[in-house]
Coordinates of C-alpha atoms in Angstrom, one line a residue:
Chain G
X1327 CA 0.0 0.0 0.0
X1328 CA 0.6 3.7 -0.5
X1329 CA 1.2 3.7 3.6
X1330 CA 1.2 2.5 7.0
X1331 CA -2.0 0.6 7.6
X1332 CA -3.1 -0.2 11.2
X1333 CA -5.8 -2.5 11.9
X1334 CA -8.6 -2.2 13.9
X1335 CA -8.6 1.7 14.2
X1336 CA -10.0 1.5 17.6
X1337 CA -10.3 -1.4 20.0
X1338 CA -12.5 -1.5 23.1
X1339 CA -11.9 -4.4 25.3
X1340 CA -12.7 -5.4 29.0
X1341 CA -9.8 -5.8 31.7
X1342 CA -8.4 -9.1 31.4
X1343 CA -8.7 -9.8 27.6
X1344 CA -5.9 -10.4 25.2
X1345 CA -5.9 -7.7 22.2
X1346 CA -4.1 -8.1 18.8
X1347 CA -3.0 -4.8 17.0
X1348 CA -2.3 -5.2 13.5
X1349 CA 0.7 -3.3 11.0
X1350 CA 0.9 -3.4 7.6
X1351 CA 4.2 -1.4 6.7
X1352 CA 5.2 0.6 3.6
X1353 CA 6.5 -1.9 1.0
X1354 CA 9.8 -2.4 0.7
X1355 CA 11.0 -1.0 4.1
X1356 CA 12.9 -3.3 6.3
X1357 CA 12.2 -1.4 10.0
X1358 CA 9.3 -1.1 11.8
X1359 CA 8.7 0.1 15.2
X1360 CA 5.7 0.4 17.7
X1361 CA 5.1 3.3 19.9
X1362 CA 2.2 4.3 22.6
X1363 CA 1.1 7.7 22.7
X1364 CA -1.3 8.5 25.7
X1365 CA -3.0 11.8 26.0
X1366 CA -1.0 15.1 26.2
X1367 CA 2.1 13.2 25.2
X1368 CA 4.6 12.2 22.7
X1369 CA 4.9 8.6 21.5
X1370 CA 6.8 6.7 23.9
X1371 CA 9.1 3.6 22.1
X1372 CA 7.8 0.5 22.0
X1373 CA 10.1 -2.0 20.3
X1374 CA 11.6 -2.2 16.8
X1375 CA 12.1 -5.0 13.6
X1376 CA 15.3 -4.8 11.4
X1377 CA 13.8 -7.6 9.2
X1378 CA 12.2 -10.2 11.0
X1379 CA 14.1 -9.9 14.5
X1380 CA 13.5 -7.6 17.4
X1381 CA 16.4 -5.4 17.0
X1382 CA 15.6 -3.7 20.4
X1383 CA 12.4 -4.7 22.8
X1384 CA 13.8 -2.3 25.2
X1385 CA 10.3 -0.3 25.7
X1386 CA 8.2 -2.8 26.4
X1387 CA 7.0 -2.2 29.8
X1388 CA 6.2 -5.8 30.8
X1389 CA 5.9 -9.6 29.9
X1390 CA 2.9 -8.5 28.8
X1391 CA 3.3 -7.5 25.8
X1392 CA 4.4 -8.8 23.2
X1393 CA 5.0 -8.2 19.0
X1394 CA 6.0 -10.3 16.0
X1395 CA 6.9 -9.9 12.3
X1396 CA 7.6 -13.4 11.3
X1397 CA 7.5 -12.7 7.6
X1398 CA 9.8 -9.1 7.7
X1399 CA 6.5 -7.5 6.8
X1400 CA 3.4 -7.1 9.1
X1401 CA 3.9 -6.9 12.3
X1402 CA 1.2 -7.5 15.8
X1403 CA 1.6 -6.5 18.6
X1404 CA 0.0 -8.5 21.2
X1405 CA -1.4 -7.2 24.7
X1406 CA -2.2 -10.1 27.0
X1407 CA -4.6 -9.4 30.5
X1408 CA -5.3 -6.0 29.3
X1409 CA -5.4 -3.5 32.2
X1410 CA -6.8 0.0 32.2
X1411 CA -3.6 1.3 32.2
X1412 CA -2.7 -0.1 28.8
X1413 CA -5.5 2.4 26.9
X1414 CA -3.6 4.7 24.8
X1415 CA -2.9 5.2 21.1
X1416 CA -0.8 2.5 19.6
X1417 CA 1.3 3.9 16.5
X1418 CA 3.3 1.7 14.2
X1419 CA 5.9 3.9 11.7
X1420 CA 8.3 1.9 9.5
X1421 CA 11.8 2.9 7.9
X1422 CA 13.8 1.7 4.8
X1423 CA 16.1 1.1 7.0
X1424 CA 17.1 1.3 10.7
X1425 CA 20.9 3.0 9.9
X1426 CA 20.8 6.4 11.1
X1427 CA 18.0 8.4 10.1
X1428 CA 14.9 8.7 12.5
X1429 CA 12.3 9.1 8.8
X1430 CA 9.9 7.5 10.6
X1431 CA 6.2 6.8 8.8
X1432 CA 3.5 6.3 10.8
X1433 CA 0.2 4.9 10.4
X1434 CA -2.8 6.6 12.2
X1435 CA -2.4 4.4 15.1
X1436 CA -4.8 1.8 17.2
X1437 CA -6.9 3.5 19.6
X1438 CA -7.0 0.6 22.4
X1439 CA -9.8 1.8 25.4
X1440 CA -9.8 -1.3 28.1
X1441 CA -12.5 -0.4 30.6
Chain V
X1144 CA 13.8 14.8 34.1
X1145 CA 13.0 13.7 30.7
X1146 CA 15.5 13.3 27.7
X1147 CA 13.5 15.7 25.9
X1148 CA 11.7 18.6 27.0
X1149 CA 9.1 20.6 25.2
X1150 CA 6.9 23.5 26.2
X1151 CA 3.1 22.0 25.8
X1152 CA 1.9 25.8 24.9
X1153 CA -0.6 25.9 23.9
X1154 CA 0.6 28.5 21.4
X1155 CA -1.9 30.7 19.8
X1156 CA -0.5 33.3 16.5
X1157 CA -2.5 35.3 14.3
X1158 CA -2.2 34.4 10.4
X1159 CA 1.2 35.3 9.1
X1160 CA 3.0 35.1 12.2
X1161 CA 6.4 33.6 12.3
X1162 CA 6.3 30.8 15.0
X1163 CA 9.4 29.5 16.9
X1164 CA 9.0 26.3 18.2
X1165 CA 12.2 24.7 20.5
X1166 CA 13.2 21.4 22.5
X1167 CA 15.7 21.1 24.9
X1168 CA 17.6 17.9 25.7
X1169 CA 19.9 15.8 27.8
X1170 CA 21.4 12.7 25.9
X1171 CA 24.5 14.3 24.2
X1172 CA 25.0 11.1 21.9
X1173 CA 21.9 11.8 20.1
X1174 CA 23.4 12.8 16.5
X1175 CA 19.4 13.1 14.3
X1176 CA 17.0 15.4 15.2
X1177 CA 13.3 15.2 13.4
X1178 CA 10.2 17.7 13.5
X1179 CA 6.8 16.2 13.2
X1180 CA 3.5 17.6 12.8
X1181 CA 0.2 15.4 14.3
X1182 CA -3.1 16.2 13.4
X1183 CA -6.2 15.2 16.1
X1184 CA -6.5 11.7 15.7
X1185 CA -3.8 11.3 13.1
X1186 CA -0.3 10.0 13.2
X1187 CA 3.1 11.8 12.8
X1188 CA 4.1 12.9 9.6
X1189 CA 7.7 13.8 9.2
X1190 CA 8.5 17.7 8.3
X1191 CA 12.1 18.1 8.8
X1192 CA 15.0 15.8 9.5
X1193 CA 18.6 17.6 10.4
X1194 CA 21.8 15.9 11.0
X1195 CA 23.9 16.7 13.7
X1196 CA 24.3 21.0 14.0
X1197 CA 23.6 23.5 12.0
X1198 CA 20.2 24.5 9.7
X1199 CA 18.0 23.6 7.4
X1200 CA 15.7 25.0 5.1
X1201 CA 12.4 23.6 3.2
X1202 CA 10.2 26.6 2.2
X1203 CA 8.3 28.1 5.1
X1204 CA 10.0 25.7 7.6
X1205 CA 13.3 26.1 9.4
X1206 CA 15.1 23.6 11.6
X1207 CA 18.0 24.7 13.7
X1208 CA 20.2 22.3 15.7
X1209 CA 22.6 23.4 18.4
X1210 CA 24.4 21.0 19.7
X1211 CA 26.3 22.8 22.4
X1212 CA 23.2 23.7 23.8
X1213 CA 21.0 20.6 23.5
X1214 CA 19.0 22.8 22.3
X1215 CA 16.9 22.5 18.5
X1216 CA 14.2 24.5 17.3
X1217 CA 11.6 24.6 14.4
X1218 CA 10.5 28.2 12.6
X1219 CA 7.4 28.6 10.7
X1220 CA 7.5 31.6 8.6
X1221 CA 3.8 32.9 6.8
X1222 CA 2.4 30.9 9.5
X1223 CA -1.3 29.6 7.5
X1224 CA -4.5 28.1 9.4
X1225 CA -3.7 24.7 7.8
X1226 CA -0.6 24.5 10.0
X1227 CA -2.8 24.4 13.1
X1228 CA -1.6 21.3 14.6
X1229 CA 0.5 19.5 17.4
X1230 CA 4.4 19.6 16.5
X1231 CA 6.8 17.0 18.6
X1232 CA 10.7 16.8 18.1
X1233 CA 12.2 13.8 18.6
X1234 CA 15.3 12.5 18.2
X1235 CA 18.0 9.3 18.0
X1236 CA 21.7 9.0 18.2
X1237 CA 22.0 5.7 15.6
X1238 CA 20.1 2.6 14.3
X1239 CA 16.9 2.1 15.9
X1240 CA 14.5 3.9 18.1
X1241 CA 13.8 8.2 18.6
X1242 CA 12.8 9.7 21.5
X1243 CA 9.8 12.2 21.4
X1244 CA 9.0 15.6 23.1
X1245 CA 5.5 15.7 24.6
X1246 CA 4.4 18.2 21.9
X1247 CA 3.5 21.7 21.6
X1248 CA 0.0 22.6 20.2
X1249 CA -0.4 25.5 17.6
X1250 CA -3.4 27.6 17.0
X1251 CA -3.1 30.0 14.0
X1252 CA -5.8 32.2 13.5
X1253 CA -7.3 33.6 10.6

């Protein structure tokens, strides 16, 4: 596709469920990274693909979460025993590559609302 | 402290206007600093991307980088209603990840 594409566009869930977040990166870039964005704030770093590895899972705040990209291409995320904490946006931006630059393109992000 | 600060304005400017928007930072390895602009309910989208210290020009938009300082900041000259928006610096020293400032919001007025 022309862009990022981020699937659903907005997730509600109850506390305790296990949410899926979907990304779809530009075609032909190798990087892709998810951040969280909550209200009033930047995004906040996630974790990042070169390929098909996790080049750095640094940001994830628990062993809660957890993303993929077994193909080099999409990517999920994966929230498991959601808590109301975890409501935020959830951006996905890819990168030709991950030398140097910060060219980030991002998607228009998941809006995840656990209640 | 965070590794990047930003005043949250909100900024408000009359049509025209030249607007100076600025971050301050900590981490002295960071080496590419990035302006984006975010619409409500929309994602990021790059304006400007500098390199280490110095300026850069692209039409109505000016970055400026000052290492020294830790301190970068993003001119809008002709300021229009269409650049209402939030703007956030960010910024990374190598491969991988960038580190955002919280935003500031921009009103321009008609």
């Amino acid at each position: 596709g022309a862009g990022v594409s981020q699937t659903p566009s907005n997730k509600v869930t109850e506390k305790g469920k296990y949410v899926e977040l979907r990304c779809d990166p530009i075609s032909g870039h190798t990087a892709l990274y998810w951040y969280r964005q909550s209200l009033g704030q930047g995004p906040e770093f996630l974790i990042y693909f070169q390929g098909t590895g996790a080049a750095d899972d640094s940001g994830l705040p628990n062993d809660r979460f957890f993303a993929v990209r077994p193909e080099g291409s999409v990517s999920t995320l994966k929230i498991q025993r959601t808590e109301r904490g975890d409501s935020a946006v959830y951006l996905c931006a890819s990168s030709l590559n991950a030398q140097g630059s910060g060219e980030l393109f991002f998607g228009e992000g998941s809006r995840l609302t656990v209640l | 402290q965070k590794e990047v600060e930003q005043d949250p304005g909100p900024l408000s400017v009359p049509e025209g206007a030249i607007v100076s928007l600025n971050c301050t930072y900590s981490n002295s390895a960071f080496q590419y600093f990035m302006w984006y602009r975010q619409y409500s309910r929309k994602g990021p989208e790059l304006l400007m991307y500098t390199y280490s210290s110095g300026n850069k020009e692209d039409g109505r938009f000016t970055a400026q980088v000052d290492k020294s300082s830790k301190y970068i900041s993003l001119f809008i000259r002709d300021s229009q209603p269409s650049d209402s928006a939030t703007y956030l610096c960010a910024m990374s020293h190598n491969a991988g990840k960038s580190t955002f400032g919280d935003g500031t919001t921009l009103t321009v007025k008609p």
